[in-house]
mmCIF file of C-alpha atoms in Angstrom:
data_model
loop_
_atom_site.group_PDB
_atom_site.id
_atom_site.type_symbol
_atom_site.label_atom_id
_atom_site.label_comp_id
_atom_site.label_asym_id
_atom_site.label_seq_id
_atom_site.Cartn_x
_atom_site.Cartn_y
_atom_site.Cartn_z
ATOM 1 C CA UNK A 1 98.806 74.171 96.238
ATOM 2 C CA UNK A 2 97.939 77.959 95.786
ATOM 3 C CA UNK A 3 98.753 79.960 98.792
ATOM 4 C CA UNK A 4 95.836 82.407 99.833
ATOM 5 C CA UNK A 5 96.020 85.965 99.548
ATOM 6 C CA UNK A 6 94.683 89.073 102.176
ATOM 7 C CA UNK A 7 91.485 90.248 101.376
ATOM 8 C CA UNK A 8 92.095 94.305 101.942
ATOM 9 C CA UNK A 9 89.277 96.614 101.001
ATOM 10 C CA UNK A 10 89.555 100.191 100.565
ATOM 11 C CA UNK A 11 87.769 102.698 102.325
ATOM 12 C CA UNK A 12 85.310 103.958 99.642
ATOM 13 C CA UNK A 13 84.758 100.241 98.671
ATOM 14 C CA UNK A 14 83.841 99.948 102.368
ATOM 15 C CA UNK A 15 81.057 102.185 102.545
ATOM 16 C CA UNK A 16 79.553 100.836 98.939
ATOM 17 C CA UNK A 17 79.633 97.570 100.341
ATOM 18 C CA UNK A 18 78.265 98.822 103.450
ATOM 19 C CA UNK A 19 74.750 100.418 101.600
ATOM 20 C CA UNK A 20 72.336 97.480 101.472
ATOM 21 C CA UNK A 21 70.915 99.559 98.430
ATOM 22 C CA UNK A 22 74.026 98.657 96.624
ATOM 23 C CA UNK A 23 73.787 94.921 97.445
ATOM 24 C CA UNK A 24 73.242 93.436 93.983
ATOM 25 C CA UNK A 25 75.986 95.213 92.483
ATOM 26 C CA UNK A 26 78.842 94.408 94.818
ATOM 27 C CA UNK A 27 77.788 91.165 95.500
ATOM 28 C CA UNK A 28 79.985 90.332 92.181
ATOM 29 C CA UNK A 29 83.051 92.350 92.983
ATOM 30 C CA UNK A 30 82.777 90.501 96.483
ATOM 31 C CA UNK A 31 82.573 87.292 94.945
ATOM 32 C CA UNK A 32 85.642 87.705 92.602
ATOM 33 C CA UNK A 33 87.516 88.642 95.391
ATOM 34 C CA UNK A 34 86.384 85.453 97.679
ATOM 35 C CA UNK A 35 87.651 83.572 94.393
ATOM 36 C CA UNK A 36 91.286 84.884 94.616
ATOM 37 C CA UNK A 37 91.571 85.138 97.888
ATOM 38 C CA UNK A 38 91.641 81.508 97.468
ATOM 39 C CA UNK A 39 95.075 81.305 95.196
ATOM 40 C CA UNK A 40 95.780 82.112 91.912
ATOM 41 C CA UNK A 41 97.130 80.663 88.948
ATOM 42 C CA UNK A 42 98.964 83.518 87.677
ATOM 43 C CA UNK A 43 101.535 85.654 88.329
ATOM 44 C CA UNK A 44 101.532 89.622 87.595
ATOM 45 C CA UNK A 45 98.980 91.918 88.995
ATOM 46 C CA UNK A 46 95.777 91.676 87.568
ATOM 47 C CA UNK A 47 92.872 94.210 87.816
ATOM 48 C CA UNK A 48 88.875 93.278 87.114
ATOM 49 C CA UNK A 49 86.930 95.977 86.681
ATOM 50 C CA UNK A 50 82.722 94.680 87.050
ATOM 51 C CA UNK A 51 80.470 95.483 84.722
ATOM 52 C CA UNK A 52 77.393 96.995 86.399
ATOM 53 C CA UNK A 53 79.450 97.115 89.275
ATOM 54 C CA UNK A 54 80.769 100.264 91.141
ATOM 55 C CA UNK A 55 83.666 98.122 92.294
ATOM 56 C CA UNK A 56 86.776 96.423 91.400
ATOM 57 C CA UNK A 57 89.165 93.443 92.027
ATOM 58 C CA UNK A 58 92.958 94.167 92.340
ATOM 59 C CA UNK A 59 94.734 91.123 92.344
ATOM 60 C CA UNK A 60 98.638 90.803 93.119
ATOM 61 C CA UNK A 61 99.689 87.161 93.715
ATOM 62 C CA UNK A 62 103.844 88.506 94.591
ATOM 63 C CA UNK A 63 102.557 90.961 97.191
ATOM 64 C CA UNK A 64 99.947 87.720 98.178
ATOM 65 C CA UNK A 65 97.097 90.643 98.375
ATOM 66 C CA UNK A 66 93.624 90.950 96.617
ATOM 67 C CA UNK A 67 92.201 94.510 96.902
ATOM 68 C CA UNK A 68 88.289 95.415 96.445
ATOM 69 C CA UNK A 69 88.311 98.947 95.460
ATOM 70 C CA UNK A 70 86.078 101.559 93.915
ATOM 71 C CA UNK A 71 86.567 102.320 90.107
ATOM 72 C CA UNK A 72 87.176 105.772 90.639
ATOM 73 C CA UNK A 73 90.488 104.586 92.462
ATOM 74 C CA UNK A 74 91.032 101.773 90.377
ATOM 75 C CA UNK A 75 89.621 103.179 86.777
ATOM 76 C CA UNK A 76 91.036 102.394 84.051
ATOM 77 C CA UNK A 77 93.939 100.358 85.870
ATOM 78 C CA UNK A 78 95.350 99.596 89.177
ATOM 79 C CA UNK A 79 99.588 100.623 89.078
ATOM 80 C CA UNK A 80 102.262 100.068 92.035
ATOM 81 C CA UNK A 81 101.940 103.393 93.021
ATOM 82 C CA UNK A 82 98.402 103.329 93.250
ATOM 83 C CA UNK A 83 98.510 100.071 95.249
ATOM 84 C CA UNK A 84 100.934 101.503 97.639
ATOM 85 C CA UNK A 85 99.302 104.938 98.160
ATOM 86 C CA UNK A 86 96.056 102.902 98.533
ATOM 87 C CA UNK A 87 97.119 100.382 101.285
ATOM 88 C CA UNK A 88 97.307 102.688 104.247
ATOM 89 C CA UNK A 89 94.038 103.146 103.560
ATOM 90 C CA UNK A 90 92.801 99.840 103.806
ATOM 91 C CA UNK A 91 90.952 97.435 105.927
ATOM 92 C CA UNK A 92 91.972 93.800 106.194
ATOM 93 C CA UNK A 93 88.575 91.491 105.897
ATOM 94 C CA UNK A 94 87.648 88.108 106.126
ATOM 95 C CA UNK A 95 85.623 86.936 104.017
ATOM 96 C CA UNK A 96 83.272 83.940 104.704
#
């Protein structure tokens, strides 16, 4: 059984998802994250960056989290230190 992972969401993310103008594009990154938040099948962080998206999907299954960030904090790829400077920043969600 995969275990679930906490949905955190940073606080530029927040206010992209927020703008119902940007809708169609996150809806993706959102998705993705649902997906994983669900359990993964692999092991090392993982970072998927959406095309057409001004989001992306920071997945670390050892620290159980799954982070939807913007690609300027996340562009070209998400390191420890970036995850750790970014958490205090974040909001826990859940997603439906």
């Amino acid at each position: 059984m995969k275990k679930s992972l906490e949905v955190l969401v940073t606080k530029n993310a927040m206010s992209v998802i927020s703008d119902p103008s940007k809708a169609t594009a996150t809806k993706k990154a959102v998705e993705r994250a649902m997906e994983f938040a669900e359990g993964v099948d692999f092991r090392g962080p993982r970072t998927l960056m959406i095309e057409n998206c001004p989001l992306g999907v920071h997945v670390d299954p050892k620290r159980g989290i799954v982070v939807i960030l913007s690609k300027f904090a996340g562009w070209p790829g998400v390191t420890d230190d970036l995850v750790n400077e970014l958490i205090p920043f974040t909001t826990a969600v859940a997603l439906a």
